[in-house]
Short mmCIF file of C-alpha atoms (C1' of nucleotides) in Angstrom, two decimals:
data_model
loop_
_atom_site.label_atom_id
_atom_site.label_comp_id
_atom_site.label_asym_id
_atom_site.label_seq_id
_atom_site.Cartn_x
_atom_site.Cartn_y
_atom_site.Cartn_z
CA MET A 266 84.45 138.98 -114.01
CA THR A 267 81.05 138.07 -115.44
CA GLU A 268 78.43 137.64 -112.76
CA PRO A 269 77.16 134.03 -112.84
CA THR A 270 73.44 133.39 -112.72
CA HIS A 271 71.72 132.26 -109.57
CA GLU A 272 71.00 128.98 -111.32
CA GLN A 273 74.65 128.44 -112.20
CA VAL A 274 75.77 129.08 -108.63
CA ASP A 275 73.20 126.55 -107.53
CA GLN A 276 74.40 123.93 -109.98
CA LEU A 277 78.02 124.35 -108.98
CA THR A 278 77.11 124.21 -105.29
CA ARG A 279 75.36 120.89 -105.70
CA ALA A 280 78.08 119.50 -107.95
CA PHE A 281 80.76 120.51 -105.46
CA GLU A 282 78.92 118.85 -102.62
CA ARG A 283 78.93 115.54 -104.46
CA PHE A 284 82.49 116.13 -105.64
CA THR A 285 83.73 116.83 -102.11
CA ARG A 286 81.89 113.87 -100.68
CA ARG A 287 83.25 111.52 -103.29
CA PHE A 288 86.87 112.43 -102.66
CA LYS A 289 86.57 112.79 -98.92
CA VAL A 290 85.43 109.20 -98.64
CA ALA A 291 88.32 108.10 -100.86
CA GLU A 292 90.74 110.05 -98.72
CA SER A 293 89.60 108.74 -95.35
CA ALA A 294 89.79 105.21 -96.71
CA ALA A 295 93.40 105.79 -97.72
CA ALA A 296 94.47 107.29 -94.38
CA ALA A 297 97.05 104.98 -92.86
CA ASP A 298 97.54 104.41 -89.15
CA ASN A 299 100.73 106.42 -88.99
CA ALA A 300 99.17 109.28 -90.95
CA LEU A 301 99.70 112.82 -89.73
CA ASN A 302 96.82 115.09 -88.86
CA ALA A 303 96.04 117.88 -91.32
CA LEU A 304 98.00 120.60 -89.52
CA ASP A 305 101.11 118.50 -89.03
CA ALA A 306 101.08 117.42 -92.67
CA GLU A 307 100.75 121.00 -93.89
CA ALA A 308 103.49 122.16 -91.56
CA LEU A 309 105.78 119.37 -92.73
CA VAL A 310 105.24 120.29 -96.38
CA PHE A 311 105.90 123.96 -95.63
CA VAL A 312 109.18 123.15 -93.87
CA GLY A 313 110.12 120.98 -96.84
CA ASP A 314 109.55 123.92 -99.16
CA ASN A 315 111.19 126.44 -96.82
CA PRO A 316 114.17 124.79 -95.15
CA GLY A 317 115.59 126.83 -92.31
CA CYS A 318 112.30 128.57 -91.57
CA GLY A 319 111.16 129.28 -88.01
CA VAL A 320 108.19 128.14 -85.99
CA GLY A 321 106.54 131.54 -86.21
CA GLU A 322 106.77 131.63 -89.99
CA VAL A 323 104.93 128.34 -90.28
CA ALA A 324 102.31 129.50 -87.78
CA ARG A 325 101.67 132.70 -89.72
CA TYR A 326 101.49 130.85 -93.02
CA LEU A 327 98.98 128.33 -91.72
CA ASN A 328 96.97 130.84 -89.68
CA VAL A 329 97.26 129.14 -86.31
CA ALA A 330 98.43 130.33 -82.91
CA MET A 331 102.14 130.26 -82.24
CA THR A 332 101.66 127.79 -79.40
CA THR A 333 99.68 125.50 -81.67
CA MET A 334 102.52 125.41 -84.14
CA SER A 335 104.99 124.88 -81.33
CA SER A 336 103.05 121.74 -80.42
CA ALA A 337 102.91 120.58 -84.03
CA VAL A 338 106.64 121.08 -84.46
CA ASP A 339 107.13 119.14 -81.26
CA ARG A 340 105.14 116.21 -82.60
CA LEU A 341 106.99 116.26 -85.90
CA THR A 342 110.31 116.39 -84.08
CA ARG A 343 109.42 113.50 -81.80
CA ARG A 344 108.52 111.46 -84.85
CA ARG A 345 111.88 112.34 -86.40
CA LEU A 346 110.28 114.01 -89.41
CA ILE A 347 111.90 117.41 -88.87
CA GLU A 348 114.84 118.80 -86.92
CA ARG A 349 115.12 121.94 -84.83
CA ARG A 350 118.43 123.78 -84.65
CA ARG A 351 119.31 127.08 -83.06
CA THR A 352 120.60 129.54 -85.64
CA GLU A 353 123.83 131.45 -85.28
CA ASP A 354 122.57 134.86 -86.31
CA ASP A 355 119.50 134.92 -84.01
CA ARG A 356 119.78 132.53 -81.12
CA ARG A 357 116.12 132.94 -80.13
CA SER A 358 114.87 131.34 -83.30
CA LEU A 359 114.98 127.80 -84.58
CA ALA A 360 115.86 126.64 -88.08
CA LEU A 361 113.56 123.85 -89.12
CA THR A 362 114.55 121.27 -91.70
CA VAL A 363 113.04 117.96 -92.74
CA THR A 364 114.89 114.72 -92.12
CA ASP A 365 115.22 111.94 -94.68
CA LYS A 366 112.24 110.27 -93.07
CA GLY A 367 110.34 113.55 -93.28
CA ARG A 368 111.20 113.89 -96.97
CA GLN A 369 109.85 110.38 -97.51
CA ALA A 370 106.63 111.28 -95.69
CA ILE A 371 106.22 114.38 -97.84
CA ASP A 372 106.76 112.36 -100.99
CA ASP A 373 104.12 109.88 -99.86
CA HIS A 374 101.74 112.70 -99.03
CA ILE A 375 102.25 114.32 -102.42
CA ALA A 376 101.89 110.97 -104.17
CA ALA A 377 98.50 110.44 -102.51
CA TYR A 378 97.40 113.94 -103.50
CA ARG A 379 98.57 113.38 -107.05
CA GLU A 380 96.70 110.12 -107.20
CA LEU A 381 93.52 111.98 -106.26
CA CYS A 382 94.13 114.45 -109.06
CA ARG A 383 94.81 111.61 -111.47
CA VAL A 384 91.50 109.95 -110.59
CA MET A 385 89.70 113.24 -111.22
CA LEU A 386 91.31 113.71 -114.61
CA ARG A 387 90.63 110.15 -115.68
CA SER A 388 86.89 110.86 -115.64
CA LEU A 389 87.41 113.27 -118.52
CA ASP A 390 88.40 113.03 -122.13
CA PRO A 391 91.67 114.68 -123.28
CA ARG A 392 90.17 118.03 -124.31
CA GLU A 393 88.29 118.28 -121.02
CA GLN A 394 91.37 117.35 -119.01
CA ALA A 395 93.29 120.27 -120.45
CA GLU A 396 90.32 122.55 -119.90
CA LEU A 397 89.89 121.56 -116.24
CA ILE A 398 93.55 122.31 -115.57
CA ARG A 399 93.27 125.67 -117.27
CA LEU A 400 90.11 126.66 -115.40
CA THR A 401 91.47 125.55 -112.04
CA GLU A 402 94.62 127.57 -112.62
CA LYS A 403 92.57 130.58 -113.62
CA ILE A 404 90.41 130.45 -110.50
CA ALA A 405 93.32 129.75 -108.17
CA GLY A 406 95.40 132.53 -109.61
CA SER A 407 93.05 135.48 -109.65
CA MET B 1147 88.70 107.14 -119.10
CA THR B 1148 91.71 108.56 -120.94
CA GLU B 1149 94.86 108.31 -118.87
CA PRO B 1150 96.19 111.82 -118.18
CA THR B 1151 99.88 112.53 -118.67
CA HIS B 1152 102.24 112.77 -115.74
CA GLU B 1153 102.69 116.43 -116.60
CA GLN B 1154 98.96 117.09 -116.50
CA VAL B 1155 98.58 115.43 -113.11
CA ASP B 1156 101.40 117.61 -111.90
CA GLN B 1157 99.80 120.78 -113.21
CA LEU B 1158 96.46 119.99 -111.62
CA THR B 1159 98.11 119.08 -108.32
CA ARG B 1160 99.84 122.43 -108.13
CA ALA B 1161 96.77 124.34 -109.25
CA PHE B 1162 94.63 122.58 -106.66
CA GLU B 1163 97.08 123.41 -103.91
CA ARG B 1164 96.77 127.11 -104.70
CA PHE B 1165 93.04 126.77 -105.22
CA THR B 1166 92.55 125.07 -101.85
CA ARG B 1167 94.74 127.55 -100.06
CA ARG B 1168 92.93 130.50 -101.57
CA PHE B 1169 89.51 129.34 -100.47
CA LYS B 1170 90.57 127.95 -97.12
CA VAL B 1171 91.86 131.33 -96.09
CA ALA B 1172 88.60 132.93 -97.21
CA GLU B 1173 86.62 130.39 -95.26
CA SER B 1174 88.51 130.72 -91.99
CA ALA B 1175 88.14 134.47 -92.23
CA ALA B 1176 84.39 134.10 -92.56
CA ALA B 1177 84.02 131.67 -89.64
CA ALA B 1178 81.91 133.37 -87.00
CA ASP B 1179 82.25 132.85 -83.26
CA ASN B 1180 79.12 130.76 -83.00
CA ALA B 1181 80.13 128.63 -85.96
CA LEU B 1182 79.76 124.88 -85.74
CA ASN B 1183 82.68 122.56 -86.21
CA ALA B 1184 82.80 120.60 -89.47
CA LEU B 1185 81.20 117.44 -88.15
CA ASP B 1186 78.33 119.20 -86.40
CA ALA B 1187 77.61 121.28 -89.49
CA GLU B 1188 77.53 118.23 -91.74
CA ALA B 1189 75.32 116.35 -89.30
CA LEU B 1190 72.94 119.29 -89.10
CA VAL B 1191 72.64 119.48 -92.87
CA PHE B 1192 72.03 115.74 -93.07
CA VAL B 1193 69.25 115.91 -90.48
CA GLY B 1194 67.75 118.79 -92.42
CA ASP B 1195 67.70 116.68 -95.57
CA ASN B 1196 66.53 113.56 -93.73
CA PRO B 1197 64.02 114.56 -91.07
CA GLY B 1198 63.20 111.73 -88.69
CA CYS B 1199 66.51 109.96 -89.23
CA GLY B 1200 68.36 108.30 -86.36
CA VAL B 1201 71.75 108.90 -84.80
CA GLY B 1202 73.19 105.74 -86.35
CA GLU B 1203 72.14 106.75 -89.83
CA VAL B 1204 73.99 110.04 -89.56
CA ALA B 1205 77.05 108.29 -88.14
CA ARG B 1206 77.15 105.80 -91.02
CA TYR B 1207 76.66 108.52 -93.61
CA LEU B 1208 79.48 110.63 -92.21
CA ASN B 1209 81.79 107.72 -91.48
CA VAL B 1210 82.31 108.36 -87.78
CA ALA B 1211 81.88 106.19 -84.70
CA MET B 1212 78.41 105.96 -83.23
CA THR B 1213 79.60 107.52 -79.98
CA THR B 1214 81.13 110.42 -81.87
CA MET B 1215 77.81 111.14 -83.53
CA SER B 1216 76.03 110.77 -80.22
CA SER B 1217 78.25 113.57 -78.89
CA ALA B 1218 77.62 115.71 -81.95
CA VAL B 1219 73.86 115.25 -81.65
CA ASP B 1220 74.15 116.17 -78.01
CA ARG B 1221 75.92 119.41 -78.85
CA LEU B 1222 73.38 120.28 -81.55
CA THR B 1223 70.53 119.52 -79.16
CA ARG B 1224 71.99 121.66 -76.39
CA ARG B 1225 72.28 124.51 -78.87
CA ARG B 1226 68.62 124.02 -79.82
CA LEU B 1227 69.46 123.34 -83.47
CA ILE B 1228 67.89 119.88 -83.58
CA GLU B 1229 65.40 117.89 -81.52
CA ARG B 1230 65.47 114.26 -80.42
CA ARG B 1231 62.23 112.37 -80.03
CA ARG B 1232 61.59 108.70 -79.30
CA THR B 1233 59.68 107.06 -82.12
CA GLU B 1234 56.53 105.03 -81.59
CA ASP B 1235 57.39 102.10 -83.85
CA ASP B 1236 60.87 101.46 -82.43
CA ARG B 1237 61.34 102.85 -78.99
CA ARG B 1238 65.12 102.29 -79.02
CA SER B 1239 65.69 104.80 -81.76
CA LEU B 1240 65.43 108.56 -81.89
CA ALA B 1241 63.86 110.66 -84.62
CA LEU B 1242 65.98 113.72 -85.30
CA THR B 1243 64.56 116.92 -86.75
CA VAL B 1244 65.89 120.43 -87.11
CA THR B 1245 64.36 123.31 -85.19
CA ASP B 1246 63.59 126.68 -86.73
CA LYS B 1247 66.90 127.90 -85.39
CA GLY B 1248 68.58 124.89 -86.95
CA ARG B 1249 66.94 125.60 -90.30
CA GLN B 1250 68.24 129.15 -90.10
CA ALA B 1251 71.75 127.87 -89.37
CA ILE B 1252 71.57 125.52 -92.34
CA ASP B 1253 70.44 128.34 -94.59
CA ASP B 1254 73.34 130.47 -93.42
CA HIS B 1255 75.74 127.60 -93.97
CA ILE B 1256 74.46 127.00 -97.48
CA ALA B 1257 74.55 130.70 -98.25
CA ALA B 1258 78.23 130.84 -97.28
CA TYR B 1259 78.98 127.81 -99.43
CA ARG B 1260 77.11 129.32 -102.36
CA GLU B 1261 79.01 132.55 -101.96
CA LEU B 1262 82.24 130.60 -102.28
CA CYS B 1263 80.99 129.00 -105.48
CA ARG B 1264 79.92 132.37 -106.78
CA VAL B 1265 83.38 133.83 -106.19
CA MET B 1266 84.90 130.91 -108.09
CA LEU B 1267 82.63 131.37 -111.04
CA ARG B 1268 83.17 135.10 -111.18
CA SER B 1269 86.81 134.53 -112.13
CA LEU B 1270 85.63 133.02 -115.40
CA ASP B 1271 83.90 134.26 -118.52
CA PRO B 1272 80.44 132.90 -119.38
CA ARG B 1273 81.57 130.03 -121.60
CA GLU B 1274 84.09 128.91 -118.99
CA GLN B 1275 81.52 129.12 -116.21
CA ALA B 1276 79.26 126.69 -117.99
CA GLU B 1277 82.21 124.44 -118.75
CA LEU B 1278 83.42 124.36 -115.13
CA ILE B 1279 79.98 123.34 -113.95
CA ARG B 1280 79.78 120.61 -116.56
CA LEU B 1281 83.23 119.22 -115.75
CA THR B 1282 82.63 119.28 -112.01
CA GLU B 1283 79.38 117.42 -112.47
CA LYS B 1284 81.07 114.88 -114.69
CA ILE B 1285 83.86 114.19 -112.19
CA ALA B 1286 81.51 114.11 -109.22
CA GLY B 1287 79.10 111.78 -110.91
CA SER B 1288 81.27 109.05 -112.28
"C1'" DT C 525 56.84 81.13 -76.37
"C1'" DC C 526 60.73 82.79 -74.61
"C1'" DA C 527 65.70 83.12 -74.06
"C1'" DA C 528 69.60 84.66 -76.73
"C1'" DA C 529 71.30 87.68 -80.14
"C1'" DA C 530 71.02 91.91 -82.39
"C1'" DT C 531 70.11 96.83 -82.53
"C1'" DA C 532 69.79 101.96 -81.04
"C1'" DG C 533 71.62 104.82 -78.25
"C1'" DT C 534 74.29 106.85 -73.97
"C1'" DA C 535 77.88 107.36 -70.02
"C1'" DC C 536 82.45 107.52 -69.13
"C1'" DG C 537 87.20 107.95 -69.60
"C1'" DA C 538 91.60 107.99 -72.33
"C1'" DA C 539 94.18 110.20 -75.84
"C1'" DC C 540 94.76 113.99 -78.59
"C1'" DT C 541 94.47 118.97 -80.40
"C1'" DT C 542 94.09 123.97 -80.03
"C1'" DC C 543 95.17 128.01 -77.81
"C1'" DG C 544 95.61 131.59 -73.99
"C1'" DT C 545 98.65 132.95 -70.18
"C1'" DA C 546 102.85 133.25 -68.32
"C1'" DG C 547 107.46 132.33 -68.57
"C1'" DT C 548 112.73 132.22 -70.56
"C1'" DA C 549 116.18 133.73 -73.64
"C1'" DT C 550 117.76 136.94 -76.85
"C1'" DT C 551 117.88 141.07 -79.75
"C1'" DC C 552 116.76 145.84 -80.80
"C1'" DA C 553 116.34 150.76 -79.81
"C1'" DA C 554 116.98 155.08 -77.69
"C1'" DT D 1377 122.39 150.16 -70.64
"C1'" DT D 1378 117.87 149.36 -69.83
"C1'" DG D 1379 113.16 148.70 -71.51
"C1'" DA D 1380 110.48 147.05 -75.34
"C1'" DA D 1381 110.03 143.70 -78.78
"C1'" DT D 1382 110.72 139.05 -80.61
"C1'" DA D 1383 111.11 133.75 -80.84
"C1'" DC D 1384 109.83 130.20 -78.62
"C1'" DT D 1385 108.13 126.83 -74.78
"C1'" DA D 1386 105.60 125.03 -70.42
"C1'" DC D 1387 101.36 124.42 -68.64
"C1'" DG D 1388 96.63 123.96 -68.16
"C1'" DA D 1389 91.73 124.56 -69.74
"C1'" DA D 1390 88.38 123.40 -73.07
"C1'" DG D 1391 86.92 120.75 -76.73
"C1'" DT D 1392 86.77 116.46 -79.94
"C1'" DT D 1393 86.99 111.53 -81.20
"C1'" DC D 1394 86.35 106.99 -80.09
"C1'" DG D 1395 86.57 102.39 -77.53
"C1'" DT D 1396 84.39 99.89 -73.73
"C1'" DA D 1397 80.71 98.98 -71.11
"C1'" DC D 1398 76.12 99.79 -70.15
"C1'" DT D 1399 70.55 100.21 -70.67
"C1'" DA D 1400 66.51 99.54 -73.25
"C1'" DT D 1401 64.11 97.45 -76.83
"C1'" DT D 1402 63.26 94.41 -80.77
"C1'" DT D 1403 64.12 90.30 -83.51
"C1'" DT D 1404 65.10 85.49 -84.11
"C1'" DG D 1405 64.86 80.70 -83.95
"C1'" DA D 1406 64.47 76.35 -81.48
#
DNA sequence: TCAAAATAGTACGAACTTCGTAGTATTCAA
DNA sequence: TTGAATACTACGAAGTTCGTACTATTTTGA
C-alpha cells in the first residue's frame, strides 16, 4: 500500500511498453492460420474450465454483449471445438462443452502461453525467477 | 539464462492469467466513448514520438498492412488528431504530425497507462516496487 | 537520357467482428 | 393462468483488416 514515487511509475511505464512490445511481436509471429481470435479463444478456455455453462455466463464473464457471445459460440461450434446441448432442467438454456478437438486447441493455446512465460523467466537468474512469480501473484491477487 | 522449472512456468502462467484479467477489466471500464481503438492509439503515439514520419513507417513498426495503416491514418486525420502533409524532398510520401488535440489525446492515453502502473506498484512495499521495476526492465531488455 | 522497376500512398471491395433490435421458446410469479 | 422475466438467436448496421489494383513520383541501369 506504499505510494510509489512519480519516478518509479515512470520507469515501470517505460519498461512495460518495451516489455509489451517485445512479447506482442513474438505472439503475432507465432499466430497460426487456423488461430482463433482473442474472444473465441477466451470463450473456449472458459467453457473448458466450466463445462455445462451457458452462453450468457460466458458473455458476462468476458464482458461482451450476449449477441456477441452467441456469434462466438456459433463460430466455435461450426469449427467443432465446442458442442451445444439443450439442458433438461431449463430448456431455454444451452450446456456448452468442449469437444476433443476443442480440448486439443486449448492445450495448444496454453502451451503457447506457457512458452511465453518460460521465455520471460529465462531472462532471470533463479532468485529473480522466484521473486517475479511472487510479485506477480501479489499484484494479481490484491 | 537459467532454465526455470516446469512448476515455476506453471505458477507464472496462472499468476499472469489473473493479472491480465484484473487489469483488462479495469481498462475496459475506463474506456471512454471517444476512445480510439488499439491500432489507432498506437499509431497516434508513434507519430507523436516520430514527427514527420510516413504512413509506411508506422505500418512497418506496428506490423500491419500498408492499407490498414492508411485507413487508420485516415480516421485519425478525420478526427483532427494528426495532419498529413506532402513533403518537399519526396512528393510521394506524407509527413505525419500530431495536432494539439492529438497531443492532448496522447497525454490522456499515457496518463491512463501510468495510472495502471501506479495501481500495480501500490500493491507492493517499497523494496518490492524497486525489484519489480528492475525485473521488468531486465526481461524487456534482453 | 530515358524507359523500366521500385516506392509511397489511396480507392475499393470482400470477409469478418461487435452489438442493438426484434423475435422465439421457456420458466417464474402472483 | 397470464404477464414478466430469462436464455438464446436472426438479422442488419457499423466498423476493421487486408488484398488487389490503381496513381504519382523517384530511382536505376543500359
